């Protein structure tokens, strides 16, 4: 276990002890990256994410009453509510936990009051799914604490519903799936329609995964995300007029798409075009990965970026700048914006021996262009949600 992990565990444990006595358990749930396949999850295509070595930690124990008492150590805030009176909080972070509790009660699963302390080292708002990590940590911990016997997949689906219904982001399943099912050194090829998945090794390719964090946090991100989803659904409904068997953009080919080109708004057409291309691109990229052709894989990442920026319109000038910067570098095999968009990070596959040089150059160029500091993280692929031992 890394020093960062140990520090977070000791932190949640000691803050828990100061406030509530000895915790009954502690759960670690990681953030995620996604190599390729963006916005394809809710269109029932494929994604290629992995859990990272940065995580959210939650220490938890039962209470004798029906209240929930929470402390978020990193922001030094606390929150309490009765289990029967859940309602959205302006603090935001408690909503992820209340969303989980809300779903458990919708399933009629018996839980009582509990205390929890949260801390972590997943950068917030950077597109690394700290929120899904928190939801997975909470559902995993409650499942253990109250002996609910939910499977990992049930917990993933429950966490997604919590985000959709309580938090209000109509996200797909990728983030929770990656956090829960992550495996050290492996990326997950997930079919978001059948939920079949398999692991592909990513280590030993002489490549480091470098995230460049613009630190841009766009307030429109969740509204625009939901709009993209609606635009895709609208495209599908138009295609269905001629092809009733089509259920999602996963079932759509180029001919079907071209047939609606003059019937729908250009934006809707472009959104659908990107998704249809991205689903195909991911499948091709997986073949590159099998053949260890990281050059071809990297080229597809640049194409994904171009599509996200021009057709799906979820990029921003800082992300475009970083993707273009990486494209000109010998040291980088592929780069693109990652996650929902409108800010956050680019993901860069960088030749191991040139990582430090690349980061220094990127930091310099970014500061020169935007007069603001760039953050960077070298991440490795870690295990998914699990119990961690406490002393
Ligand atoms: C966010 C959502 C995911 C996925 C990505 C884009 O991270 O939570 O479900 O749609 O954006 O690929």
CSV table of C-alpha atoms and ligand atoms in Angstrom, one decimal:
chain,number,residue,atom,x,y,z
A,1,UNK,CA,0.0,0.0,0.0
A,2,UNK,CA,1.3,3.5,-0.9
A,3,UNK,CA,2.2,6.1,1.6
A,4,UNK,CA,-0.7,8.3,0.4
A,5,UNK,CA,-3.1,5.5,1.0
A,6,UNK,CA,-1.7,4.9,4.5
A,7,UNK,CA,-2.0,8.6,5.3
A,8,UNK,CA,-5.6,8.8,4.2
A,9,UNK,CA,-6.5,5.7,6.1
A,10,UNK,CA,-4.9,7.0,9.3
A,11,UNK,CA,-6.6,10.3,8.8
A,12,UNK,CA,-10.2,9.0,8.5
A,13,UNK,CA,-9.6,6.6,11.3
A,14,UNK,CA,-8.2,9.1,13.7
A,15,UNK,CA,-10.9,11.7,12.9
A,16,UNK,CA,-13.5,9.0,13.3
A,17,UNK,CA,-12.1,8.1,16.7
A,18,UNK,CA,-12.0,11.7,17.9
A,19,UNK,CA,-15.7,12.1,17.0
A,20,UNK,CA,-17.4,8.8,17.3
A,21,UNK,CA,-15.2,6.2,18.9
A,22,UNK,CA,-13.6,3.2,17.1
A,23,UNK,CA,-14.8,2.7,13.4
A,24,UNK,CA,-16.2,-0.7,12.5
A,25,UNK,CA,-14.7,-0.7,9.0
A,26,UNK,CA,-12.8,1.3,6.4
A,27,UNK,CA,-13.3,1.2,2.6
A,28,UNK,CA,-11.1,2.4,-0.2
A,29,UNK,CA,-12.7,3.3,-3.6
A,30,UNK,CA,-10.6,4.6,-6.5
A,31,UNK,CA,-11.0,7.3,-9.1
A,32,UNK,CA,-10.8,6.3,-12.7
A,33,UNK,CA,-9.3,7.1,-16.1
A,34,UNK,CA,-10.7,6.2,-19.4
A,35,UNK,CA,-8.3,5.4,-22.3
A,36,UNK,CA,-10.9,5.8,-25.1
A,37,UNK,CA,-14.7,5.6,-25.6
A,38,UNK,CA,-16.1,8.9,-24.2
A,39,UNK,CA,-19.8,9.6,-23.8
A,40,UNK,CA,-20.4,6.1,-25.2
A,41,UNK,CA,-21.6,4.5,-22.0
A,42,UNK,CA,-25.1,6.0,-21.9
A,43,UNK,CA,-25.4,5.3,-25.6
A,44,UNK,CA,-24.8,1.6,-24.8
A,45,UNK,CA,-21.5,1.4,-26.6
A,46,UNK,CA,-18.1,0.4,-25.2
A,47,UNK,CA,-15.7,2.1,-22.8
A,48,UNK,CA,-12.1,1.3,-21.8
A,49,UNK,CA,-11.6,2.6,-18.3
A,50,UNK,CA,-9.4,1.6,-15.4
A,51,UNK,CA,-9.2,2.4,-11.7
A,52,UNK,CA,-6.3,4.5,-10.5
A,53,UNK,CA,-4.0,4.6,-7.5
A,54,UNK,CA,-5.9,7.6,-6.1
A,55,UNK,CA,-9.0,6.9,-4.0
A,56,UNK,CA,-11.7,8.0,-1.6
A,57,UNK,CA,-11.6,6.4,1.9
A,58,UNK,CA,-14.5,6.1,4.2
A,59,UNK,CA,-14.4,5.0,7.9
A,60,UNK,CA,-17.8,3.9,9.1
A,61,UNK,CA,-19.7,2.6,12.1
A,62,UNK,CA,-23.3,2.0,13.3
A,63,UNK,CA,-25.2,4.4,15.5
A,64,UNK,CA,-28.0,3.4,17.9
A,65,UNK,CA,-30.5,6.0,16.4
A,66,UNK,CA,-31.7,6.5,12.9
A,67,UNK,CA,-29.4,9.4,12.0
A,68,UNK,CA,-26.5,9.8,9.6
A,69,UNK,CA,-23.5,11.8,10.8
A,70,UNK,CA,-20.9,12.6,8.3
A,71,UNK,CA,-17.5,14.4,8.3
A,72,UNK,CA,-15.6,15.3,5.1
A,73,UNK,CA,-12.1,15.7,6.4
A,74,UNK,CA,-10.6,17.3,3.3
A,75,UNK,CA,-13.0,20.2,3.3
A,76,UNK,CA,-13.5,20.3,7.1
A,77,UNK,CA,-17.3,20.1,6.9
A,78,UNK,CA,-19.8,18.0,8.7
A,79,UNK,CA,-23.4,17.1,8.0
A,80,UNK,CA,-26.1,15.2,9.8
A,81,UNK,CA,-29.6,14.1,8.8
A,82,UNK,CA,-32.3,11.6,9.8
A,83,UNK,CA,-32.5,8.6,7.5
A,84,UNK,CA,-36.2,9.3,7.0
A,85,UNK,CA,-35.7,13.0,6.1
A,86,UNK,CA,-33.2,12.9,3.2
A,87,UNK,CA,-33.2,16.0,1.0
A,88,UNK,CA,-30.6,17.5,-1.3
A,89,UNK,CA,-27.9,19.6,0.5
A,90,UNK,CA,-26.2,22.7,-0.9
A,91,UNK,CA,-22.9,21.3,0.5
A,92,UNK,CA,-23.1,18.8,-2.4
A,93,UNK,CA,-20.8,16.0,-1.1
A,94,UNK,CA,-23.4,14.6,1.4
A,95,UNK,CA,-25.7,14.1,-1.6
A,96,UNK,CA,-23.6,11.3,-2.9
A,97,UNK,CA,-24.1,9.4,0.4
A,98,UNK,CA,-27.7,10.4,0.8
A,99,UNK,CA,-28.3,9.2,-2.7
A,100,UNK,CA,-27.0,5.8,-1.8
A,101,UNK,CA,-29.1,5.6,1.4
A,102,UNK,CA,-32.2,6.7,-0.6
A,103,UNK,CA,-31.7,3.9,-3.1
A,104,UNK,CA,-31.2,1.3,-0.4
A,105,UNK,CA,-34.5,2.4,1.2
A,106,UNK,CA,-36.2,2.3,-2.2
A,107,UNK,CA,-35.1,-1.4,-2.4
A,108,UNK,CA,-36.5,-1.9,1.1
A,109,UNK,CA,-33.0,-2.9,2.5
A,110,UNK,CA,-32.8,-2.5,6.2
A,111,UNK,CA,-30.1,0.0,7.3
A,112,UNK,CA,-29.9,1.9,10.6
A,113,UNK,CA,-28.1,5.1,11.5
A,114,UNK,CA,-24.4,5.4,10.9
A,115,UNK,CA,-21.4,7.7,11.3
A,116,UNK,CA,-18.8,8.1,8.5
A,117,UNK,CA,-15.6,10.1,7.9
A,118,UNK,CA,-14.4,10.7,4.4
A,119,UNK,CA,-11.0,11.7,3.0
A,120,UNK,CA,-9.1,11.0,-0.2
A,121,UNK,CA,-6.5,11.9,-2.7
A,122,UNK,CA,-8.6,11.9,-5.9
A,123,UNK,CA,-8.3,15.5,-7.2
A,124,UNK,CA,-11.9,17.0,-7.0
A,125,UNK,CA,-13.6,18.3,-10.2
A,126,UNK,CA,-10.7,17.0,-12.4
A,127,UNK,CA,-12.8,14.5,-14.3
A,128,UNK,CA,-11.4,11.5,-12.3
A,129,UNK,CA,-14.8,10.6,-10.9
A,130,UNK,CA,-14.3,11.4,-7.2
A,131,UNK,CA,-18.1,11.4,-6.9
A,132,UNK,CA,-18.5,7.9,-8.3
A,133,UNK,CA,-15.6,6.8,-6.0
A,134,UNK,CA,-17.5,8.3,-3.0
A,135,UNK,CA,-20.8,6.6,-4.0
A,136,UNK,CA,-19.0,3.2,-4.4
A,137,UNK,CA,-17.2,3.6,-1.1
A,138,UNK,CA,-20.5,4.4,0.6
A,139,UNK,CA,-22.5,1.6,-0.9
A,140,UNK,CA,-19.7,-0.9,-0.3
A,141,UNK,CA,-19.3,0.2,3.3
A,142,UNK,CA,-23.0,0.1,4.0
A,143,UNK,CA,-23.3,-3.3,2.4
A,144,UNK,CA,-20.7,-4.7,4.7
A,145,UNK,CA,-21.8,-2.8,7.8
A,146,UNK,CA,-25.5,-3.9,7.6
A,147,UNK,CA,-24.8,-7.3,5.9
A,148,UNK,CA,-27.0,-6.5,2.8
A,149,UNK,CA,-25.4,-9.2,0.6
A,150,UNK,CA,-25.5,-7.0,-2.6
A,151,UNK,CA,-23.2,-8.1,-5.4
A,152,UNK,CA,-20.7,-5.7,-6.9
A,153,UNK,CA,-22.8,-5.3,-10.0
A,154,UNK,CA,-25.9,-4.5,-7.9
A,155,UNK,CA,-23.9,-1.9,-6.0
A,156,UNK,CA,-22.6,-0.4,-9.3
A,157,UNK,CA,-26.2,-0.1,-10.7
A,158,UNK,CA,-27.4,1.3,-7.4
A,159,UNK,CA,-24.7,4.0,-7.3
A,160,UNK,CA,-25.5,5.0,-10.9
A,161,UNK,CA,-29.2,5.4,-9.9
A,162,UNK,CA,-28.2,7.4,-6.9
A,163,UNK,CA,-26.3,9.8,-9.2
A,164,UNK,CA,-29.2,9.9,-11.7
A,165,UNK,CA,-32.0,10.3,-9.3
A,166,UNK,CA,-30.7,12.1,-6.2
A,167,UNK,CA,-27.8,14.1,-7.5
A,168,UNK,CA,-29.5,14.7,-10.9
A,169,UNK,CA,-26.6,13.9,-13.3
A,170,UNK,CA,-27.9,11.5,-16.0
A,171,UNK,CA,-24.5,9.8,-16.2
A,172,UNK,CA,-23.8,6.3,-17.6
A,173,UNK,CA,-22.4,3.3,-15.8
A,174,UNK,CA,-18.7,3.7,-16.6
A,175,UNK,CA,-17.4,5.6,-13.6
A,176,UNK,CA,-19.0,3.4,-10.9
A,177,UNK,CA,-18.1,0.2,-12.8
A,178,UNK,CA,-14.4,1.2,-13.1
A,179,UNK,CA,-14.2,2.2,-9.5
A,180,UNK,CA,-15.8,-1.0,-8.3
A,181,UNK,CA,-14.3,-3.6,-10.7
A,182,UNK,CA,-10.8,-2.0,-11.2
A,183,UNK,CA,-7.9,-4.4,-11.3
A,184,UNK,CA,-4.2,-3.4,-10.8
A,185,UNK,CA,-2.4,-3.2,-14.1
A,186,UNK,CA,-5.4,-3.9,-16.3
A,187,UNK,CA,-7.9,-1.8,-18.3
A,188,UNK,CA,-11.5,-2.9,-18.5
A,189,UNK,CA,-13.2,-3.3,-21.8
A,190,UNK,CA,-16.9,-2.9,-20.8
A,191,UNK,CA,-19.8,-3.4,-23.1
A,192,UNK,CA,-22.3,-1.0,-21.6
A,193,UNK,CA,-25.3,-2.8,-23.3
A,194,UNK,CA,-24.7,-6.3,-22.1
A,195,UNK,CA,-22.4,-5.3,-19.2
A,196,UNK,CA,-20.0,-8.1,-20.3
A,197,UNK,CA,-16.4,-7.1,-19.5
A,198,UNK,CA,-12.9,-8.3,-19.7
A,199,UNK,CA,-9.6,-7.1,-18.5
A,200,UNK,CA,-6.6,-6.3,-20.8
A,201,UNK,CA,-3.1,-5.8,-19.3
A,202,UNK,CA,-1.8,-2.3,-19.7
A,203,UNK,CA,1.5,-2.5,-17.9
A,204,UNK,CA,4.9,-3.2,-19.4
A,205,UNK,CA,4.4,-1.1,-22.5
A,206,UNK,CA,7.1,1.4,-21.7
A,207,UNK,CA,4.3,4.0,-21.2
A,208,UNK,CA,3.3,6.2,-18.3
A,209,UNK,CA,-0.2,7.6,-18.0
A,210,UNK,CA,0.1,11.3,-17.4
A,211,UNK,CA,-2.9,13.5,-16.5
A,212,UNK,CA,-2.6,17.2,-17.2
A,213,UNK,CA,-5.2,19.1,-15.1
A,214,UNK,CA,-6.4,22.4,-16.5
A,215,UNK,CA,-8.0,23.1,-13.1
A,216,UNK,CA,-10.9,24.5,-15.1
A,217,UNK,CA,-14.2,23.6,-13.4
A,218,UNK,CA,-17.1,24.5,-15.7
A,219,UNK,CA,-20.4,25.3,-13.9
A,220,UNK,CA,-22.3,24.2,-17.1
A,221,UNK,CA,-20.8,20.7,-17.1
A,222,UNK,CA,-23.8,18.8,-15.6
A,223,UNK,CA,-26.4,20.8,-17.4
A,224,UNK,CA,-24.7,20.4,-20.8
A,225,UNK,CA,-24.0,16.7,-20.0
A,226,UNK,CA,-27.8,16.1,-19.6
A,227,UNK,CA,-28.4,18.1,-22.8
A,228,UNK,CA,-26.0,15.9,-24.8
A,229,UNK,CA,-27.8,12.8,-23.6
A,230,UNK,CA,-31.1,14.2,-24.7
A,231,UNK,CA,-29.7,15.2,-28.1
A,232,UNK,CA,-28.5,11.6,-28.6
A,233,UNK,CA,-31.9,10.2,-27.6
A,234,UNK,CA,-33.6,12.6,-30.0
A,235,UNK,CA,-31.3,11.3,-32.8
A,236,UNK,CA,-32.3,7.8,-31.9
A,237,UNK,CA,-36.0,8.6,-32.0
A,238,UNK,CA,-35.6,10.1,-35.5
A,239,UNK,CA,-33.7,7.0,-36.8
A,240,UNK,CA,-36.3,4.7,-35.2
A,241,UNK,CA,-38.9,6.2,-37.6
A,242,UNK,CA,-37.2,4.2,-40.4
A,243,UNK,CA,-35.6,1.5,-38.2
A,244,UNK,CA,-37.9,0.5,-35.4
A,245,UNK,CA,-35.5,-2.1,-34.1
A,246,UNK,CA,-32.9,0.5,-33.2
A,247,UNK,CA,-32.7,1.0,-29.4
A,248,UNK,CA,-29.6,3.2,-29.0
A,249,UNK,CA,-26.8,4.7,-31.0
A,250,UNK,CA,-25.0,1.4,-30.5
A,251,UNK,CA,-27.4,-0.1,-33.2
A,252,UNK,CA,-26.8,2.7,-35.7
A,253,UNK,CA,-24.6,2.5,-38.8
A,254,UNK,CA,-23.4,5.3,-41.1
A,255,UNK,CA,-26.2,4.8,-43.6
A,256,UNK,CA,-28.9,5.1,-41.0
A,257,UNK,CA,-27.2,8.2,-39.7
A,258,UNK,CA,-26.9,9.8,-43.1
A,259,UNK,CA,-30.6,9.2,-43.7
A,260,UNK,CA,-31.5,11.7,-41.0
A,261,UNK,CA,-28.8,14.3,-41.8
A,262,UNK,CA,-31.3,16.7,-43.5
A,263,UNK,CA,-34.1,16.0,-41.1
A,264,UNK,CA,-32.5,17.0,-37.8
A,265,UNK,CA,-30.7,20.0,-36.4
A,266,UNK,CA,-27.0,20.0,-37.3
A,267,UNK,CA,-26.0,19.7,-33.7
A,268,UNK,CA,-28.1,16.5,-33.2
A,269,UNK,CA,-26.5,15.0,-36.3
A,270,UNK,CA,-23.0,15.9,-35.1
A,271,UNK,CA,-23.6,14.5,-31.6
A,272,UNK,CA,-24.8,11.2,-33.1
A,273,UNK,CA,-22.0,11.1,-35.7
A,274,UNK,CA,-19.4,11.4,-33.0
A,275,UNK,CA,-20.9,8.6,-30.9
A,276,UNK,CA,-21.3,6.2,-33.9
A,277,UNK,CA,-17.7,6.9,-34.8
A,278,UNK,CA,-16.4,6.6,-31.3
A,279,UNK,CA,-18.0,3.2,-30.7
A,280,UNK,CA,-16.3,1.9,-33.8
A,281,UNK,CA,-13.0,3.6,-32.9
A,282,UNK,CA,-12.9,2.0,-29.5
A,283,UNK,CA,-13.4,-1.5,-31.1
A,284,UNK,CA,-10.5,-0.8,-33.5
A,285,UNK,CA,-8.4,0.6,-30.7
A,286,UNK,CA,-8.8,-2.6,-28.7
A,287,UNK,CA,-7.3,-4.5,-31.7
A,288,UNK,CA,-4.4,-2.1,-31.6
A,289,UNK,CA,-3.9,-2.9,-28.0
A,290,UNK,CA,-4.0,-6.6,-28.6
A,291,UNK,CA,-1.3,-6.1,-31.3
A,292,UNK,CA,0.6,-3.8,-29.0
A,293,UNK,CA,0.4,-1.1,-31.6
A,294,UNK,CA,0.4,1.9,-29.3
A,295,UNK,CA,1.1,4.3,-32.2
A,296,UNK,CA,-2.1,3.4,-33.9
A,297,UNK,CA,-3.9,3.4,-30.5
A,298,UNK,CA,-2.5,6.9,-29.7
A,299,UNK,CA,-3.7,8.3,-33.1
A,300,UNK,CA,-7.2,7.2,-32.3
A,301,UNK,CA,-7.0,9.1,-29.0
A,302,UNK,CA,-6.3,12.3,-31.0
A,303,UNK,CA,-9.2,11.5,-33.2
A,304,UNK,CA,-11.4,11.1,-30.2
A,305,UNK,CA,-10.3,14.5,-29.0
A,306,UNK,CA,-11.1,16.2,-32.3
A,307,UNK,CA,-14.6,14.6,-32.3
A,308,UNK,CA,-15.3,15.6,-28.7
A,309,UNK,CA,-14.2,19.1,-29.4
A,310,UNK,CA,-15.7,19.7,-32.9
A,311,UNK,CA,-18.7,17.4,-33.1
A,312,UNK,CA,-19.7,16.7,-29.5
A,313,UNK,CA,-18.6,20.2,-28.3
A,314,UNK,CA,-17.6,19.3,-24.8
A,315,UNK,CA,-14.1,20.6,-24.8
A,316,UNK,CA,-12.7,24.0,-23.8
A,317,UNK,CA,-9.8,26.1,-25.0
A,318,UNK,CA,-7.5,24.9,-22.2
A,319,UNK,CA,-8.1,21.2,-23.1
A,320,UNK,CA,-7.7,21.9,-26.8
A,321,UNK,CA,-4.5,23.7,-26.2
A,322,UNK,CA,-3.1,20.7,-24.2
A,323,UNK,CA,-4.2,18.1,-26.7
A,324,UNK,CA,-2.6,20.1,-29.5
A,325,UNK,CA,0.6,20.6,-27.4
A,326,UNK,CA,0.9,16.8,-26.9
A,327,UNK,CA,0.3,16.1,-30.5
A,328,UNK,CA,3.5,17.9,-31.5
A,329,UNK,CA,5.6,15.9,-29.0
A,330,UNK,CA,7.8,12.9,-29.9
A,331,UNK,CA,7.4,11.8,-26.3
A,332,UNK,CA,3.6,11.4,-26.5
A,333,UNK,CA,1.9,8.5,-28.2
A,334,UNK,CA,-1.7,9.8,-27.8
A,335,UNK,CA,-3.6,12.4,-25.8
A,336,UNK,CA,-7.1,13.7,-25.5
A,337,UNK,CA,-9.5,15.3,-23.1
A,338,UNK,CA,-11.0,12.8,-20.7
A,339,UNK,CA,-14.4,12.3,-19.0
A,340,UNK,CA,-17.5,14.4,-19.3
A,341,UNK,CA,-15.6,17.5,-20.5
A,342,UNK,CA,-15.8,21.3,-20.1
A,343,UNK,CA,-12.6,21.2,-18.0
A,344,UNK,CA,-10.7,18.7,-16.0
A,345,UNK,CA,-7.8,16.7,-17.4
A,346,UNK,CA,-6.2,15.5,-20.6
A,347,UNK,CA,-4.9,11.9,-20.6
A,348,UNK,CA,-1.5,11.5,-22.2
A,349,UNK,CA,0.3,8.2,-23.0
A,350,UNK,CA,3.9,9.2,-22.6
A,351,UNK,CA,7.2,7.3,-23.3
A,352,UNK,CA,8.4,6.3,-19.9
A,353,UNK,CA,11.9,7.8,-20.2
A,354,UNK,CA,10.6,11.2,-21.4
A,355,UNK,CA,7.9,11.8,-18.8
A,356,UNK,CA,9.6,14.4,-16.6
A,357,UNK,CA,10.7,16.4,-19.6
A,358,UNK,CA,7.2,16.3,-21.1
A,359,UNK,CA,5.6,17.5,-17.9
A,360,UNK,CA,8.0,20.4,-17.5
A,361,UNK,CA,7.4,21.5,-21.0
A,362,UNK,CA,3.6,21.2,-20.7
A,363,UNK,CA,3.7,23.2,-17.4
A,364,UNK,CA,5.8,25.9,-19.0
A,365,UNK,CA,3.7,26.2,-22.2
A,366,UNK,CA,0.4,26.2,-20.3
A,367,UNK,CA,1.4,28.9,-17.9
A,368,UNK,CA,2.7,31.0,-20.8
A,369,UNK,CA,-0.6,30.6,-22.7
A,370,UNK,CA,-3.1,31.0,-19.9
A,371,UNK,CA,-1.1,32.7,-17.1
A,372,UNK,CA,-2.2,30.0,-14.7
A,373,UNK,CA,-0.6,26.9,-13.3
A,374,UNK,CA,-1.1,23.4,-14.7
A,375,UNK,CA,-1.3,20.4,-12.4
A,376,UNK,CA,0.0,17.0,-13.4
A,377,UNK,CA,-0.4,13.5,-12.1
A,378,UNK,CA,1.4,10.4,-13.1
A,379,UNK,CA,-1.1,7.6,-12.3
A,380,UNK,CA,-0.9,3.9,-12.3
A,381,UNK,CA,-3.7,1.4,-12.6
A,382,UNK,CA,-4.9,0.1,-9.3
A,383,UNK,CA,-7.5,-2.3,-7.8
A,384,UNK,CA,-11.2,-1.5,-7.4
A,385,UNK,CA,-13.3,-0.9,-4.3
A,386,UNK,CA,-12.3,-2.9,-1.2
A,387,UNK,CA,-12.2,-3.1,2.5
A,388,UNK,CA,-8.9,-1.9,4.0
A,389,UNK,CA,-7.6,-3.0,7.3
A,390,UNK,CA,-7.5,-0.5,10.2
A,391,UNK,CA,-5.4,-0.9,13.4
B,1,LIG,C1,-18.9,11.3,-17.0
B,1,LIG,C2,-20.0,10.3,-16.7
B,1,LIG,C3,-19.8,9.0,-17.4
B,1,LIG,C4,-19.4,9.1,-18.9
B,1,LIG,C5,-18.3,10.2,-19.0
B,1,LIG,C6,-18.1,10.5,-20.5
B,1,LIG,O1,-17.7,10.8,-16.4
B,1,LIG,O2,-20.2,10.2,-15.3
B,1,LIG,O3,-20.9,8.2,-17.2
B,1,LIG,O4,-20.5,9.4,-19.6
B,1,LIG,O5,-18.7,11.4,-18.4
B,1,LIG,O6,-17.6,9.4,-21.1
